[in-house]
Amino acid sequence: VFEDVIIQGTNETVTFPQGSIYAANMQITGGAQVTHAAYTTNTEYSLHLVVSNVLFISSNSAIDVSGKGYLAGWTLGNTTNGASTGVSGGSYGGLGGGGTASIAYGNYREPGAAGAGGAGSCASAGGGCVKIQVGSLELAGAIRADSGPRPGNTSGGTRASQGRWAH
């Protein structure tokens, strides 16, 4: 448990290990990015931040788990069984489009898993998974769980938050 966590600086990216990070206050400023490790064929990751007071993210900073979810051709359970094939989007919270999409999973109202990777030459990894519990969120920057750098045929991940918001 940390009292206060301050992550700042251009080109400063902090990749937290698996598990929960507890802090009284957290500031992400000056162009800093916070993320989790990218999924592999045998390991799944997520980022769970528990901030009892204020989580502040400046306008040029972010929590970003984009492209950190299931690999292209992989899906829930970190498997290729039931994953998208052909030229198809991965599925999370609904069925992906195109060829044979992966089996739909997850709940868009209560997200809690990474996005599935798509299939085909434009596919990349799905978005990762970040869960945030805060007393208060001051968000000038971004919280992202988008698909990987080649956004065709891929599903985004999840951002689940609890607390009070100030924009």
C-alpha positions as a Python dict, from the first residue, in 0.01 Angstrom:
ca = {
    (1, 'V'): (0, 0, 0),
    (2, 'F'): (142, 337, -105),
    (3, 'E'): (55, 668, 57),
    (4, 'D'): (82, 882, -258),
    (5, 'V'): (191, 772, -605),
    (6, 'I'): (314, 1034, -852),
    (7, 'I'): (402, 924, -1205),
    (8, 'Q'): (524, 1209, -1424),
    (9, 'G'): (734, 1285, -1726),
    (10, 'T'): (723, 1275, -2103),
    (11, 'N'): (798, 928, -2239),
    (12, 'E'): (753, 784, -1889),
    (13, 'T'): (557, 459, -1916),
    (14, 'V'): (495, 254, -1604),
    (15, 'T'): (391, -107, -1656),
    (16, 'F'): (248, -239, -1332),
    (17, 'P'): (281, -610, -1250),
    (18, 'Q'): (-22, -835, -1221),
    (19, 'G'): (-239, -761, -920),
    (20, 'S'): (-388, -462, -746),
    (21, 'I'): (-213, -133, -674),
    (22, 'Y'): (-336, 45, -361),
    (23, 'A'): (-272, 415, -295),
    (24, 'A'): (-420, 700, -95),
    (25, 'N'): (-374, 940, -392),
    (26, 'M'): (-236, 895, -743),
    (27, 'Q'): (-123, 1156, -997),
    (28, 'I'): (-37, 1074, -1360),
    (29, 'T'): (106, 1391, -1515),
    (30, 'G'): (349, 1544, -1763),
    (31, 'G'): (282, 1300, -2047),
    (32, 'A'): (318, 983, -1839),
    (33, 'Q'): (137, 660, -1933),
    (34, 'V'): (26, 374, -1705),
    (35, 'T'): (-45, 29, -1848),
    (36, 'H'): (-24, -347, -1788),
    (37, 'A'): (189, -602, -1973),
    (38, 'A'): (60, -738, -2304),
    (39, 'Y'): (-109, -1078, -2306),
    (40, 'T'): (101, -1369, -2429),
    (41, 'T'): (-9, -1714, -2543),
    (42, 'N'): (13, -1838, -2184),
    (43, 'T'): (-34, -1533, -1957),
    (44, 'E'): (-321, -1289, -1905),
    (45, 'Y'): (-274, -952, -1735),
    (46, 'S'): (-495, -675, -1595),
    (47, 'L'): (-454, -347, -1411),
    (48, 'H'): (-653, -288, -1092),
    (49, 'L'): (-606, 50, -925),
    (50, 'V'): (-760, 114, -583),
    (51, 'V'): (-718, 481, -489),
    (52, 'S'): (-895, 574, -168),
    (53, 'N'): (-892, 950, -232),
    (54, 'V'): (-806, 1126, -562),
    (55, 'L'): (-683, 983, -892),
    (56, 'F'): (-570, 1274, -1114),
    (57, 'I'): (-479, 1226, -1482),
    (58, 'S'): (-349, 1542, -1658),
    (59, 'S'): (-453, 1639, -2012),
    (60, 'N'): (-139, 1493, -2174),
    (61, 'S'): (-133, 1170, -1970),
    (62, 'A'): (-329, 845, -1971),
    (63, 'I'): (-402, 503, -1836),
    (64, 'D'): (-376, 308, -2162),
    (65, 'V'): (-412, -69, -2203),
    (66, 'S'): (-481, -49, -2577),
    (67, 'G'): (-361, -352, -2772),
    (68, 'K'): (-270, -538, -2450),
    (69, 'G'): (-555, -795, -2461),
    (70, 'Y'): (-593, -1133, -2630),
    (71, 'L'): (-363, -1179, -2929),
    (72, 'A'): (-494, -1187, -3288),
    (73, 'G'): (-674, -1519, -3332),
    (74, 'W'): (-718, -1568, -2954),
    (75, 'T'): (-1020, -1521, -2727),
    (76, 'L'): (-1159, -1552, -2373),
    (77, 'G'): (-973, -1814, -2170),
    (78, 'N'): (-654, -1732, -2365),
    (79, 'T'): (-732, -1994, -2628),
    (80, 'T'): (-776, -2023, -3004),
    (81, 'N'): (-1085, -2245, -2951),
    (82, 'G'): (-1386, -2036, -3051),
    (83, 'A'): (-1167, -1745, -3167),
    (84, 'S'): (-1236, -1540, -3480),
    (85, 'T'): (-1133, -1687, -3814),
    (86, 'G'): (-1113, -1563, -4172),
    (87, 'V'): (-1144, -1185, -4178),
    (88, 'S'): (-1349, -1120, -3868),
    (89, 'G'): (-1363, -897, -3565),
    (90, 'G'): (-1307, -1019, -3215),
    (91, 'S'): (-1606, -1016, -2981),
    (92, 'Y'): (-1656, -854, -2643),
    (93, 'G'): (-1996, -744, -2518),
    (94, 'G'): (-2141, -837, -2858),
    (95, 'L'): (-2060, -1031, -3173),
    (96, 'G'): (-1769, -906, -3385),
    (97, 'G'): (-1835, -832, -3752),
    (98, 'G'): (-1712, -997, -4069),
    (99, 'G'): (-1634, -1367, -4137),
    (100, 'T'): (-1662, -1604, -3843),
    (101, 'A'): (-1642, -1391, -3530),
    (102, 'S'): (-1534, -1528, -3194),
    (103, 'I'): (-1803, -1626, -2948),
    (104, 'A'): (-1945, -1316, -2781),
    (105, 'Y'): (-1859, -1281, -2414),
    (106, 'G'): (-1862, -1016, -2145),
    (107, 'N'): (-2114, -758, -2035),
    (108, 'Y'): (-2084, -405, -2174),
    (109, 'R'): (-2267, -274, -1865),
    (110, 'E'): (-2021, -437, -1624),
    (111, 'P'): (-1697, -494, -1812),
    (112, 'G'): (-1434, -722, -1669),
    (113, 'A'): (-1222, -892, -1935),
    (114, 'A'): (-984, -809, -2216),
    (115, 'G'): (-1095, -779, -2578),
    (116, 'A'): (-1052, -1071, -2819),
    (117, 'G'): (-806, -1048, -3103),
    (118, 'G'): (-949, -1047, -3452),
    (119, 'A'): (-855, -1259, -3751),
    (120, 'G'): (-714, -1179, -4094),
    (121, 'S'): (-429, -971, -4229),
    (122, 'C'): (-546, -651, -4054),
    (123, 'A'): (-604, -809, -3713),
    (124, 'S'): (-417, -723, -3397),
    (125, 'A'): (-458, -780, -3024),
    (126, 'G'): (-771, -673, -2843),
    (127, 'G'): (-774, -407, -2575),
    (128, 'G'): (-656, -488, -2224),
    (129, 'C'): (-846, -473, -1896),
    (130, 'V'): (-830, -194, -1639),
    (131, 'K'): (-1042, -173, -1324),
    (132, 'I'): (-1039, 147, -1120),
    (133, 'Q'): (-1189, 208, -777),
    (134, 'V'): (-1150, 568, -661),
    (135, 'G'): (-1283, 810, -407),
    (136, 'S'): (-1270, 1083, -674),
    (137, 'L'): (-1146, 1092, -1034),
    (138, 'E'): (-1012, 1414, -1187),
    (139, 'L'): (-981, 1321, -1553),
    (140, 'A'): (-834, 1574, -1794),
    (141, 'G'): (-643, 1304, -1990),
    (142, 'A'): (-765, 963, -2102),
    (143, 'I'): (-842, 609, -1992),
    (144, 'R'): (-818, 378, -2295),
    (145, 'A'): (-867, 8, -2366),
    (146, 'D'): (-882, 18, -2746),
    (147, 'S'): (-776, -254, -2987),
    (148, 'G'): (-418, -279, -3111),
    (149, 'P'): (-239, -56, -3362),
    (150, 'R'): (-412, -216, -3661),
    (151, 'P'): (-774, -156, -3558),
    (152, 'G'): (-938, -370, -3826),
    (153, 'N'): (-1103, -690, -3706),
    (154, 'T'): (-1035, -652, -3334),
    (155, 'S'): (-1236, -579, -3020),
    (156, 'G'): (-1154, -324, -2755),
    (157, 'G'): (-1096, -417, -2395),
    (158, 'T'): (-1268, -296, -2081),
    (159, 'R'): (-1259, -2, -1846),
    (160, 'A'): (-1457, -53, -1530),
    (161, 'S'): (-1471, 228, -1278),
    (162, 'Q'): (-1633, 300, -946),
    (163, 'G'): (-1630, 632, -766),
    (164, 'R'): (-1701, 1003, -817),
    (165, 'W'): (-1597, 1191, -1132),
    (166, 'A'): (-1476, 1545, -1187),
    (167, 'H'): (-1400, 1652, -1545),
}
